[in-house]
Coordinates of C-alpha atoms in Angstrom, one line a residue:
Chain K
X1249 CA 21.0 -0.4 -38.4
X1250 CA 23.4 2.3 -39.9
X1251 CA 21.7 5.8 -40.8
X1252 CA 22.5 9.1 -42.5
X1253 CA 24.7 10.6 -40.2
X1254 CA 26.8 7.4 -39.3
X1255 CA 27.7 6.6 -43.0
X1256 CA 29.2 10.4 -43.5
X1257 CA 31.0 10.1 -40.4
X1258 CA 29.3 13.1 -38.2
X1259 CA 28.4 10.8 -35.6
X1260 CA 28.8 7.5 -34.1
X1261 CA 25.2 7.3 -33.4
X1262 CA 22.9 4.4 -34.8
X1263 CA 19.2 3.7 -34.5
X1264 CA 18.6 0.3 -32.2
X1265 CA 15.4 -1.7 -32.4
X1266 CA 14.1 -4.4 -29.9
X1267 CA 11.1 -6.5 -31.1
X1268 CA 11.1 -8.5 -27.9
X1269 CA 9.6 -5.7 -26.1
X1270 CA 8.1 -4.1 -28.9
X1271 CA 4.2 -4.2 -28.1
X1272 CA 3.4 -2.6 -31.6
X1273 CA 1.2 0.1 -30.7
X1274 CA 3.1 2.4 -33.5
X1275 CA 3.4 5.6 -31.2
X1276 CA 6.9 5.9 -32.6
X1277 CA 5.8 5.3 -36.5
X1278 CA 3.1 8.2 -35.7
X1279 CA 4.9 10.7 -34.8
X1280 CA 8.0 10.0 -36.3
X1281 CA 9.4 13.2 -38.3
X1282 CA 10.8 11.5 -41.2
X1283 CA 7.8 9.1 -41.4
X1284 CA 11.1 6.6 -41.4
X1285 CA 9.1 3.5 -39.9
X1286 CA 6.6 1.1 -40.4
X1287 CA 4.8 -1.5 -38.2
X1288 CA 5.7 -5.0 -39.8
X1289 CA 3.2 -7.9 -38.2
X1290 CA 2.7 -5.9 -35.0
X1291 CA 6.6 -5.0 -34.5
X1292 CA 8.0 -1.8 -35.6
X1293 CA 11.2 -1.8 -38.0
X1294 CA 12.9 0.5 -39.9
X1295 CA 11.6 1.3 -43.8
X1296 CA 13.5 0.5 -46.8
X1297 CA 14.6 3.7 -47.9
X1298 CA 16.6 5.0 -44.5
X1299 CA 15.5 8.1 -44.1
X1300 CA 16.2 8.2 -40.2
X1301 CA 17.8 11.2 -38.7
X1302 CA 18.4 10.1 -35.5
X1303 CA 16.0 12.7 -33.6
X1304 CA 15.7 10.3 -30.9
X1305 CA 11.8 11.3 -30.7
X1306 CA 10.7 7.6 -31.2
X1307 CA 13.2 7.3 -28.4
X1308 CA 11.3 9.5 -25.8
X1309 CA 7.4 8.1 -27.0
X1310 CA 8.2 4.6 -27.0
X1311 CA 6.3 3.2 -23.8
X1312 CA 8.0 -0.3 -24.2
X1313 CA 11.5 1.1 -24.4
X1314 CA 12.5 -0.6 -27.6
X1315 CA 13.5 1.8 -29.7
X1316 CA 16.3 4.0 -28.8
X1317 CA 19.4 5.5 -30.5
X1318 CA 22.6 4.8 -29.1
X1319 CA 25.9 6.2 -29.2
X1320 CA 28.3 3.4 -28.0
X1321 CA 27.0 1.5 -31.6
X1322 CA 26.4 -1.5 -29.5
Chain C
X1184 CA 22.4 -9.3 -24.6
X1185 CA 19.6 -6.9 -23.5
X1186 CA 19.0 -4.3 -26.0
X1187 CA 18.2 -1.3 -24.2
X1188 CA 19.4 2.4 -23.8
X1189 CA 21.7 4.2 -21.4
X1190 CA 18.9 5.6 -19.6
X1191 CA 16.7 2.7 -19.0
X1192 CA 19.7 0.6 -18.1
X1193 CA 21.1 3.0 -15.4
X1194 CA 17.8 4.0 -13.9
X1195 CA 15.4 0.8 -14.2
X1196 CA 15.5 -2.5 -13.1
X1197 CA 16.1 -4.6 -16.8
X1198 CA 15.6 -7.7 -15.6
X1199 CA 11.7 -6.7 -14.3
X1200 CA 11.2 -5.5 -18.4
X1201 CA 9.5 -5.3 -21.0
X1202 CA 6.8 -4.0 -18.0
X1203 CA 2.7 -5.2 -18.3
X1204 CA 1.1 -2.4 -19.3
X1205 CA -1.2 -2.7 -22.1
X1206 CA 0.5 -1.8 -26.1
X1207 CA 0.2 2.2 -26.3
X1208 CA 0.0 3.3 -22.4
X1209 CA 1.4 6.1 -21.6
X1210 CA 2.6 5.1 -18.1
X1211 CA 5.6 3.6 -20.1
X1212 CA 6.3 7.0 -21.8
X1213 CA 5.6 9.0 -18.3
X1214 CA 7.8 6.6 -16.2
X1215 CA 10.9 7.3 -18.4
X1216 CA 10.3 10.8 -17.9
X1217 CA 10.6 10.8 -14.5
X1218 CA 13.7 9.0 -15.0
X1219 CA 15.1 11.3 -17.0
X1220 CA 14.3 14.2 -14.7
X1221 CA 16.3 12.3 -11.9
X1222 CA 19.1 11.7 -14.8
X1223 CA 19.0 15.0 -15.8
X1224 CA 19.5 16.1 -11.7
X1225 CA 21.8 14.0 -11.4
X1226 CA 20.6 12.7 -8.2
X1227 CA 22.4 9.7 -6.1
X1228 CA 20.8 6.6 -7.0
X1229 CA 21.0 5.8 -2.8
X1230 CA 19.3 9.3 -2.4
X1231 CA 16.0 9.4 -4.2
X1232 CA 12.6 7.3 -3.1
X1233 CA 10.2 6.4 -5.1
X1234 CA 7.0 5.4 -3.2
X1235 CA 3.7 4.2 -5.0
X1236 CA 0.3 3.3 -4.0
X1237 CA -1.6 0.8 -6.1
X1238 CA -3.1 1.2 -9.7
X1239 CA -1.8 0.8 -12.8
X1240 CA 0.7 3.4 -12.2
X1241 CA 2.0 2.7 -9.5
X1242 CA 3.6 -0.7 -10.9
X1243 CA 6.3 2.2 -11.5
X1244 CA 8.2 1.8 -8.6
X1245 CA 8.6 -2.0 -9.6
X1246 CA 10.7 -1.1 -12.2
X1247 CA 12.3 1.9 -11.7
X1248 CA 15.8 0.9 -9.6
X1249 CA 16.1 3.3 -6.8
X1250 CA 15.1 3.0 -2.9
X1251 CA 11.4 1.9 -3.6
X1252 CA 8.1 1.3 -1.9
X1253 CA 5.1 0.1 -2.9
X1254 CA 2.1 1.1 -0.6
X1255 CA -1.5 0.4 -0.5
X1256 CA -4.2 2.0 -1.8
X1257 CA -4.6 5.6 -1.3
X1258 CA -1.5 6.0 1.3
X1259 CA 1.4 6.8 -0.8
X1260 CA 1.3 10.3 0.3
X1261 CA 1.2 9.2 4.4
X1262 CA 4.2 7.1 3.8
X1263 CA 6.3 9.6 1.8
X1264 CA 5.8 12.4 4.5
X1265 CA 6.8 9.7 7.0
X1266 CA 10.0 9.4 5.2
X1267 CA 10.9 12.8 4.5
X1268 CA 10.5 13.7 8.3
X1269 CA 12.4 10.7 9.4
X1270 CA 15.4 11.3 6.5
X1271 CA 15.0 14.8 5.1
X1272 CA 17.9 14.4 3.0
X1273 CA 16.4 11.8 0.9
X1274 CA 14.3 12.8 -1.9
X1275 CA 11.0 11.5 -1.9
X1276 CA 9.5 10.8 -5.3
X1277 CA 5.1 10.1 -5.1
X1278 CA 3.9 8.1 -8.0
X1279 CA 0.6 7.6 -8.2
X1280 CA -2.5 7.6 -10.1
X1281 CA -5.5 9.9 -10.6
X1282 CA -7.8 7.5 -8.6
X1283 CA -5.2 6.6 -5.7
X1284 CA -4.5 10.1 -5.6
X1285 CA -7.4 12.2 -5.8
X1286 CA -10.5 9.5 -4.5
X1287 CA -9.0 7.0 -2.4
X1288 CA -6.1 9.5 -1.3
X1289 CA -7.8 12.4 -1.8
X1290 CA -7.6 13.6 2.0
X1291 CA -4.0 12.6 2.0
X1292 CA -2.9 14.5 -1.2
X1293 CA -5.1 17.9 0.4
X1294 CA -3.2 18.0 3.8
X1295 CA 0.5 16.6 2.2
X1296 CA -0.2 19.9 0.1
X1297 CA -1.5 21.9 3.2
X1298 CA 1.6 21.3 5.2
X1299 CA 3.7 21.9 2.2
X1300 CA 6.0 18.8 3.0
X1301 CA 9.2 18.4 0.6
X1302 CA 8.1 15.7 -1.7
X1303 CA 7.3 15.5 -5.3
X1304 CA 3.9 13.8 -6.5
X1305 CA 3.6 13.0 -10.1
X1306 CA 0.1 12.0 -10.7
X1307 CA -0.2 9.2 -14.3
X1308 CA -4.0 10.6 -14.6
X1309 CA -5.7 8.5 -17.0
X1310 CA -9.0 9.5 -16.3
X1311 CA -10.1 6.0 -15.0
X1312 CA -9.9 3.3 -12.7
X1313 CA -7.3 0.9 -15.4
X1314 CA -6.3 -2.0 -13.0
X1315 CA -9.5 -3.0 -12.0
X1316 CA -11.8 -2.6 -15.3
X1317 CA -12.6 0.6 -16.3
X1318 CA -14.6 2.2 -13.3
X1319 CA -14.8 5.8 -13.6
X1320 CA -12.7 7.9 -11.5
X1321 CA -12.6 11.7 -10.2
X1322 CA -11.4 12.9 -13.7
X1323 CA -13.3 11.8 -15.7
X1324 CA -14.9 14.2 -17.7
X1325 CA -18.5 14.7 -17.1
X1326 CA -20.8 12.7 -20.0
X1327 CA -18.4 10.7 -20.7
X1328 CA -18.6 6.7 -20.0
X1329 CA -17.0 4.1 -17.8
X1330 CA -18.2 0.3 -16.7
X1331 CA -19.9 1.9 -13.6
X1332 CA -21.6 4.7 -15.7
X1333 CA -23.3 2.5 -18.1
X1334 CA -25.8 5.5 -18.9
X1335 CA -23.0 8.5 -18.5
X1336 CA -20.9 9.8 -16.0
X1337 CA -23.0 13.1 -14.2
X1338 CA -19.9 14.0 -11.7
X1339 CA -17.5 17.1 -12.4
X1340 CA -13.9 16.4 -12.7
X1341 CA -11.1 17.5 -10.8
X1342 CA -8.6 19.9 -12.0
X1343 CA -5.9 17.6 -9.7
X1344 CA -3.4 20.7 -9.7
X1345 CA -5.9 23.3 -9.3
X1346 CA -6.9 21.1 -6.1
X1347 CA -3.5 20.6 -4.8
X1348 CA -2.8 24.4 -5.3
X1349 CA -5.6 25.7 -3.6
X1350 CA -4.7 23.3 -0.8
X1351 CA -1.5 24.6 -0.3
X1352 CA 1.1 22.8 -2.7
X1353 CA 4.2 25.6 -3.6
X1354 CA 4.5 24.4 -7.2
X1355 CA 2.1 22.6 -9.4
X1356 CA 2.4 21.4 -12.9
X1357 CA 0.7 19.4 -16.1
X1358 CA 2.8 17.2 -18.9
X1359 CA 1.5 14.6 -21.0
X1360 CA 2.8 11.6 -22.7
X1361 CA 3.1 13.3 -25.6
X1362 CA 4.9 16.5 -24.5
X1363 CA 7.6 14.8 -23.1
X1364 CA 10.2 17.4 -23.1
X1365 CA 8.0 20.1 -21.0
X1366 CA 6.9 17.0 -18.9
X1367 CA 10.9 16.2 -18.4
X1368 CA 11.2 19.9 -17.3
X1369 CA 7.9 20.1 -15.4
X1370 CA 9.5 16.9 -13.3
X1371 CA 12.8 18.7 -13.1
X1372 CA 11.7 21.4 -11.9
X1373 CA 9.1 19.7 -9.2
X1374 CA 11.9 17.9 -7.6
X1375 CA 14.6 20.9 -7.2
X1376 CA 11.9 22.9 -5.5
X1377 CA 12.0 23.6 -1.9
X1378 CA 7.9 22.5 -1.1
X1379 CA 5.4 20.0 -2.2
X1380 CA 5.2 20.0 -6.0
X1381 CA 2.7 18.3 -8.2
X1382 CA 3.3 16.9 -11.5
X1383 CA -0.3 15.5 -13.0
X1384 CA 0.8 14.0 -16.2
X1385 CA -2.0 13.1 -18.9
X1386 CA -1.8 9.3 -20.0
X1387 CA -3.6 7.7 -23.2
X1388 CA -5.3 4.9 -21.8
X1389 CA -6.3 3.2 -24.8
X1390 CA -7.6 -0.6 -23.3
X1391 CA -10.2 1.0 -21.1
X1392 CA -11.0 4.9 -21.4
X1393 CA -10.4 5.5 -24.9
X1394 CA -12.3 2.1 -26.1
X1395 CA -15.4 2.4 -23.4
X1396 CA -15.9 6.4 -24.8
X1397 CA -14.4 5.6 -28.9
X1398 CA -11.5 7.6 -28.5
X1399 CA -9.3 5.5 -30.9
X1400 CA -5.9 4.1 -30.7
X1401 CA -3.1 5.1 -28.3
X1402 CA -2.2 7.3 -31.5
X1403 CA -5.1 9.3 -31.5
X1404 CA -5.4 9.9 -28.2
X1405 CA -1.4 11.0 -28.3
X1406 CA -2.6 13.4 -31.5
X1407 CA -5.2 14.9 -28.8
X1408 CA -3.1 15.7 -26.4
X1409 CA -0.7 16.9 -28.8
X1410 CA -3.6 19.3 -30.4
X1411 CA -5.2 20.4 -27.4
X1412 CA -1.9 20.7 -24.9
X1413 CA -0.7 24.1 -25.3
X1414 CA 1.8 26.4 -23.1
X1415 CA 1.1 29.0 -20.8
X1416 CA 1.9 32.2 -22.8
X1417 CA 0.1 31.0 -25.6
X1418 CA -3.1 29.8 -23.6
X1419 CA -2.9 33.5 -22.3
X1420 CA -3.6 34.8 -25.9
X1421 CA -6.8 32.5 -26.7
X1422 CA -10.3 33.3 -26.6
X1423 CA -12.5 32.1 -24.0
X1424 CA -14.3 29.9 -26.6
X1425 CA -11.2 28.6 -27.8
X1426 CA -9.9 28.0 -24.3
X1427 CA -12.6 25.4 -23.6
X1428 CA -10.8 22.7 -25.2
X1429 CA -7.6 23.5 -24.5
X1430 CA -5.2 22.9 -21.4
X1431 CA -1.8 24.1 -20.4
X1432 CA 1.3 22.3 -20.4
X1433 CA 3.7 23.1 -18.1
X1434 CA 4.1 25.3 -14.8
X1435 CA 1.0 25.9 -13.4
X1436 CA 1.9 27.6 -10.2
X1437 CA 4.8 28.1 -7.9
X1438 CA 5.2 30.1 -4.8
X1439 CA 7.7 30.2 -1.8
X1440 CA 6.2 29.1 0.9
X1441 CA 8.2 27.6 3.8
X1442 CA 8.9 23.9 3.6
X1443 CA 7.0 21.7 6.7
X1444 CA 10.6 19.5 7.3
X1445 CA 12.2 23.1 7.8
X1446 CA 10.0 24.1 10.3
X1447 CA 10.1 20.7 12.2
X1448 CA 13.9 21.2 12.3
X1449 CA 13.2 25.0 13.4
X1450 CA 10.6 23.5 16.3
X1451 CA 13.0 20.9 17.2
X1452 CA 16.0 23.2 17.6
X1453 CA 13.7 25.5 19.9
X1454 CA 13.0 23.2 22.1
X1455 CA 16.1 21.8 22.6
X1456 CA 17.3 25.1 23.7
X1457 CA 14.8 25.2 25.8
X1458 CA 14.9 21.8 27.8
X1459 CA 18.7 22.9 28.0
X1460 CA 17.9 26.0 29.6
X1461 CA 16.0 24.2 32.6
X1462 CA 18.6 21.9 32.9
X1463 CA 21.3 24.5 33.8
X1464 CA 18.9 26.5 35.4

């Protein structure tokens, strides 16, 4: 999942989602800044039109660990 | 390949996750706090313990990969301060839960904090009993409902770090699950000081209190927390009616009183001295 920031070059950062452990209980869609995600059939994932900024905040709520953003891009 | 970040790979055991507490806990969102704070120290893995009692909360110290102990009910606190007199290098991390802590362990938490032993205690308080069905526990709120106060709960609640304070503890503190940077710092904090600190951390439990007394979703109960949590300067400017509903997030207290393993050192170096004095006497 490439965002803003990765396309332009600023950063190697991109925004990693795990549905395994996601539980859906859409802390991360909440309070997200950007009102970037949605909850899809109980599972979080990204909307259409990216407008992720890579804050990390969905990072830090997430209980389930299964949203983070990650620098190594793997 | 296991997805997961930097932080939960270096600090948690991965192959114990995704963890079972229920969708929207904040236990989840507290226990990577407290990983971060020990990240953020950078602390030796080999150096820090995490010891636990039993409760929802204390599944933490499954999970989290460090030197770790899980206790029974109530005596988390005993076998912390056995450990720090035994190894005082170590640094002894108490997580446990607003019932374990404060009902159960109530006695325990009051003279830990008395002596002012070196450990850290970083309460999940989700005002009820979680693990074992919804029983109401020492914080929660009066009028309010649990599966043992089918007609209204009639106690008070304790203010956990109001309690530990007066009892002695040299730093206390309040995060949420929602605050998570002041709850990082609150942690951070509570571990680099010299005393007994305590962290109580405010957790949406959505299954159990927030169903039994229709307090939403995990989301709402985040968004209360988020509304009502405010920091100490600014609490200082409300008014007393708006102060009702709101709480500070974090430092609550911190003063330098001397630390229990330091005088045991102290007592044990004086009598040394003195045994050696008969000896040569």
């Amino acid at each position: 999942m490439l965002c803003g920031n990765y396309e332009k070059g600023l950063m190697e950062k991109i925004l990693v989602l795990n549905p395994d452990w996601c539980k859906g209980c859409g802390i991360c869609a909440a309070f997200c800044p950007k009102d970037a995600l949605e909850m899809i059939q109980g599972k979080v994932s990204l909307k259409e039109n990216n407008q992720c900024i890579l804050c990390g905040l969905c990072e830090q709520r997430c209980p389930d660990y299964a949203i983070f953003v990650s620098d190594s891009g793997k | 390949m296991i997805k997961t970040s930097d932080l939960v790979f270096r600090t948690m055991r991965i192959d114990h996750l995704p963890h079972i507490w229920c969708p929207g806990c904040g236990n989840g969102i507290l226990m990577r706090d407290v990983a971060a704070a020990i990240d953020n120290l950078k602390l030796r893995q080999e150096k820090v313990v995490i010891v636990s009692g039993i409760g929802c909360s204390s599944r933490a110290a499954g999970y989290l990969d460090f030197n770790t102990i899980h206790t029974t009910h109530g005596r988390a606190i005993p076998f912390a301060t056995g450990i720090k007199l035994a190894s005082p290098e170590l640094e002894v991390i108490v997580i446990t839960g607003d019932g374990d802590c404060t009902a159960i362990g109530g006695n325990h938490l009051i003279h830990a904090a008395r002596r002012n032993i070196e450990i850290t205690v970083i309460v999940f308080n989700n005002n009820i009993y979680g693990m074992t069905g919804g029983q109401y526990s020492p914080t929660t709120p009066a009028g309010e409902w649990g599966t043992t106060a089918p007609y209204g709960n009639i106690d008070r609640q304790f203010d956990i770090p109001q309690l530990a304070a007066d009892a002695g503890a040299s730093y206390t503190a309040r995060g949420t699950a929602y605050h998570t940077q002041q709850t990082i710092k609150a942690i951070q904090d509570g571990i680099a000081h010299p005393g007994f600190s305590l962290i109580d951390c405010y957790s949406p439990c959505p299954t159990y209190y927030g169903r039994k007394n229709k307090k939403g979703s995990a989301v709402d109960m985040m968004k209360y927390q988020r509304d009502h949590g405010v920091p100490a300067e600014q609490y200082a400017k409300l008014s007393d009616e708006e102060k009702t509903d709101k709480f500070i997030v974090g430092k609550l207290s911190q003063n330098e009183y001397p630390g229990y393993t330091q005088l045991y050192q102290q007592l044990i170096e004086r009598s040394q001295e003195r045994s050696q004095k008969k000896v040569y006497l």
